[in-house]
Tab-separated table of C-alpha atoms in Angstrom:
chain	number	residue	atom	x	y	z
A	1	MET	CA	0.000	0.000	0.000
A	2	LYS	CA	2.801	2.369	0.918
A	3	THR	CA	4.572	1.617	-2.333
A	4	SER	CA	1.455	2.295	-4.469
A	5	VAL	CA	0.983	5.682	-2.755
A	6	ALA	CA	4.658	6.456	-3.319
A	7	ILE	CA	4.379	5.523	-7.028
A	8	ALA	CA	1.242	7.679	-7.455
A	9	ALA	CA	2.977	10.636	-5.755
A	10	ALA	CA	6.030	10.181	-8.006
A	11	CYS	CA	3.811	10.161	-11.119
A	12	ILE	CA	2.010	13.344	-10.062
A	13	ALA	CA	5.311	15.057	-9.249
A	14	SER	CA	6.850	14.122	-12.586
A	15	ALA	CA	3.734	15.217	-14.504
A	16	SER	CA	3.674	18.588	-12.749
A	17	ALA	CA	7.342	19.090	-13.589
A	18	PHE	CA	6.491	19.198	-17.299
A	19	ALA	CA	3.386	21.379	-16.936
A	20	PRO	CA	3.800	25.088	-17.764
A	21	ALA	CA	4.170	27.320	-14.734
A	22	ASN	CA	1.313	29.700	-14.050
A	23	ASN	CA	2.966	32.537	-12.233
A	24	GLY	CA	0.188	35.053	-12.888
A	25	ALA	CA	2.015	36.889	-15.670
A	26	ALA	CA	-0.169	37.951	-18.579
A	27	ARG	CA	0.339	36.009	-21.771
A	28	ALA	CA	1.043	37.791	-25.016
A	29	SER	CA	-2.275	37.960	-26.824
A	30	THR	CA	-2.958	38.033	-30.513
A	31	GLU	CA	-5.908	39.349	-32.440
A	32	LEU	CA	-7.288	35.838	-32.756
A	33	MET	CA	-7.099	35.299	-28.998
A	34	ALA	CA	-8.761	38.649	-28.275
A	35	GLU	CA	-11.841	37.702	-30.320
A	36	LYS	CA	-11.984	34.163	-28.914
A	37	LYS	CA	-12.362	32.687	-32.396
A	38	SER	CA	-10.637	29.618	-33.686
A	39	PHE	CA	-8.273	29.835	-36.616
A	40	PHE	CA	-10.632	27.990	-38.970
A	41	ARG	CA	-13.639	30.067	-37.948
A	42	THR	CA	-11.720	33.218	-38.801
A	43	ILE	CA	-10.832	31.836	-42.241
A	44	PHE	CA	-14.348	30.575	-42.988
A	45	GLU	CA	-15.886	33.940	-42.088
A	46	MET	CA	-13.669	35.854	-44.510
A	47	ASP	CA	-15.502	37.478	-47.383
A	48	LEU	CA	-13.063	37.467	-50.247
A	49	PHE	CA	-15.578	39.090	-52.595
A	50	ALA	CA	-16.302	42.059	-50.306
A	51	PRO	CA	-14.264	44.617	-52.290
A	52	VAL	CA	-16.159	43.851	-55.523
A	53	SER	CA	-19.214	41.891	-54.476
A	54	ASP	CA	-20.846	41.762	-57.934
A	55	GLN	CA	-17.847	40.527	-59.906
A	56	ASN	CA	-19.375	37.096	-60.514
A	57	ASP	CA	-22.943	38.212	-61.207
A	58	TYR	CA	-24.376	37.359	-64.604
A	59	GLY	CA	-23.675	40.296	-66.897
A	60	ALA	CA	-20.578	41.449	-65.017
A	61	ARG	CA	-18.479	40.868	-68.128
A	62	ASN	CA	-19.656	44.262	-69.400
A	63	LYS	CA	-18.012	46.005	-66.435
A	64	LYS	CA	-14.664	44.361	-67.067
A	65	ASN	CA	-12.114	45.792	-69.447
A	66	LEU	CA	-12.077	42.956	-71.969
A	67	SER	CA	-11.024	43.542	-75.543
A	68	VAL	CA	-9.480	41.791	-78.497
A	69	GLY	CA	-5.763	42.498	-78.784
A	70	THR	CA	-4.430	44.662	-81.532
A	71	ILE	CA	-2.440	43.194	-84.380
A	72	GLY	CA	1.202	44.243	-84.210
A	73	SER	CA	4.155	43.780	-86.513
A	74	ASN	CA	4.927	40.256	-85.223
A	75	SER	CA	1.295	39.124	-84.922
A	76	TYR	CA	-0.152	36.204	-86.823
A	77	VAL	CA	-2.130	37.109	-89.942
A	78	PRO	CA	-3.608	34.259	-92.001
A	79	LYS	CA	-2.175	33.780	-95.446
A	80	GLY	CA	-4.232	35.544	-98.100
A	81	LEU	CA	-5.470	38.316	-95.795
A	82	THR	CA	-4.088	41.737	-95.131
A	83	LYS	CA	-3.614	43.042	-91.614
A	84	GLU	CA	-6.664	45.318	-92.024
A	85	GLN	CA	-8.879	42.510	-93.329
A	86	TYR	CA	-7.916	40.237	-90.453
A	87	ALA	CA	-8.507	43.038	-87.919
A	88	ALA	CA	-11.962	43.604	-89.425
A	89	ILE	CA	-12.799	39.891	-89.148
A	90	ARG	CA	-11.667	39.804	-85.523
A	91	LYS	CA	-13.694	42.929	-84.721
A	92	LYS	CA	-16.794	41.424	-86.352
A	93	GLU	CA	-16.363	38.181	-84.345
A	94	ASP	CA	-15.944	40.181	-81.132
A	95	GLU	CA	-19.133	42.170	-81.817
A	96	LYS	CA	-21.006	38.931	-82.546
A	97	LYS	CA	-19.743	37.462	-79.268
A	98	LYS	CA	-20.822	40.561	-77.316
A	99	ALA	CA	-24.263	40.542	-78.945
A	100	ASN	CA	-24.748	36.883	-78.049
A	101	TYR	CA	-23.703	37.565	-74.458
A	102	GLN	CA	-26.141	40.501	-74.230
A	103	LYS	CA	-28.907	38.263	-75.557
A	104	ASN	CA	-28.185	35.736	-72.825
A	105	VAL	CA	-27.926	38.440	-70.139
A	106	ALA	CA	-31.390	39.638	-71.125
A	107	LYS	CA	-32.729	36.121	-70.487
A	108	ALA	CA	-31.042	35.810	-67.079
A	109	GLY	CA	-33.389	35.289	-64.165
A	110	LYS	CA	-36.433	34.612	-66.345
A	111	PHE	CA	-37.825	31.173	-65.838
A	112	LEU	CA	-41.092	29.287	-65.901
A	113	ASP	CA	-42.451	28.658	-62.446
A	114	TYR	CA	-43.210	24.955	-62.206
A	115	THR	CA	-46.099	25.399	-59.778
A	116	GLN	CA	-47.818	27.791	-62.185
A	117	PHE	CA	-47.232	25.346	-65.047
A	118	TYR	CA	-48.685	22.587	-62.875
A	119	LEU	CA	-51.798	24.650	-62.157
A	120	ASP	CA	-52.224	25.721	-65.800
A	121	ARG	CA	-51.961	22.125	-66.948
A	122	GLY	CA	-54.737	21.149	-64.567
A	123	THR	CA	-52.974	18.222	-62.953
A	124	ASP	CA	-53.794	19.461	-59.475
A	125	VAL	CA	-57.572	18.961	-59.813
A	126	GLY	CA	-58.252	16.277	-62.377
A	127	GLU	CA	-56.954	13.926	-65.020
A	128	LYS	CA	-58.225	15.725	-68.109
A	129	TRP	CA	-54.624	16.488	-69.092
A	130	PHE	CA	-53.951	12.762	-69.432
A	131	GLN	CA	-56.512	12.474	-72.240
A	132	SER	CA	-54.871	15.186	-74.391
A	133	PRO	CA	-52.579	14.108	-77.252
A	134	THR	CA	-49.561	15.683	-75.548
A	135	ARG	CA	-50.434	14.307	-72.082
A	136	GLY	CA	-49.714	17.642	-70.437
A	137	HIS	CA	-46.438	18.307	-72.219
A	138	ARG	CA	-45.679	21.489	-74.092
A	139	MET	CA	-44.515	20.832	-77.605
A	140	ALA	CA	-41.480	22.643	-78.947
A	141	LYS	CA	-41.619	24.564	-82.171
A	142	THR	CA	-39.302	23.293	-84.847
A	143	LYS	CA	-37.524	25.192	-87.552
A	144	TYR	CA	-39.048	23.118	-90.323
A	145	ASP	CA	-42.599	22.167	-91.234
A	146	TRP	CA	-42.683	18.391	-90.976
A	147	SER	CA	-46.236	18.077	-92.325
A	148	GLY	CA	-45.042	17.872	-95.929
A	149	LYS	CA	-47.203	20.809	-97.039
A	150	THR	CA	-45.565	23.675	-98.892
A	151	ASP	CA	-46.327	27.303	-98.110
A	152	PRO	CA	-44.399	29.796	-100.268
A	153	SER	CA	-44.791	32.550	-97.642
A	154	LYS	CA	-42.777	30.488	-95.156
A	155	LYS	CA	-39.604	29.707	-97.011
A	156	GLN	CA	-37.500	29.085	-93.868
A	157	GLU	CA	-39.892	26.384	-92.686
A	158	THR	CA	-40.269	24.556	-95.979
A	159	GLY	CA	-36.806	25.131	-97.397
A	160	LEU	CA	-38.212	26.686	-100.606
A	161	LYS	CA	-36.344	29.548	-102.245
A	162	LYS	CA	-38.073	32.297	-104.146
């Protein structure tokens, strides 16, 4: 019994020898310690987009300074074209790209609400939609008239040329 008490006392003494001394002196504090936040919490709460919060919004490309580079003396120009012709082609492609982007920006945020579609179809109150030829589906318009009839006023649908 005396030996077990002596061993326990020796263990406690040796453990306290390696523990840091608390002599009442104030520890050097950091900003993280002052706020009582963990390191990871501080990182996860950072807002990296705060300076320019709308930089990834749809349509933000217009606010950025993007342009096609100018053709210099060492620039590539396809064989058979002059520098001016190639610059005109590149400018036309850039304008086409910008117009397509603007078209898509105009469509941003516009969508068909499914609940309204569900109510319009009538599937919430009955099964009349099931008897229709499309069974409640909306049919897409196609570029061509697949009926086989020819209408000279609609040359893009029938493929006829005037």
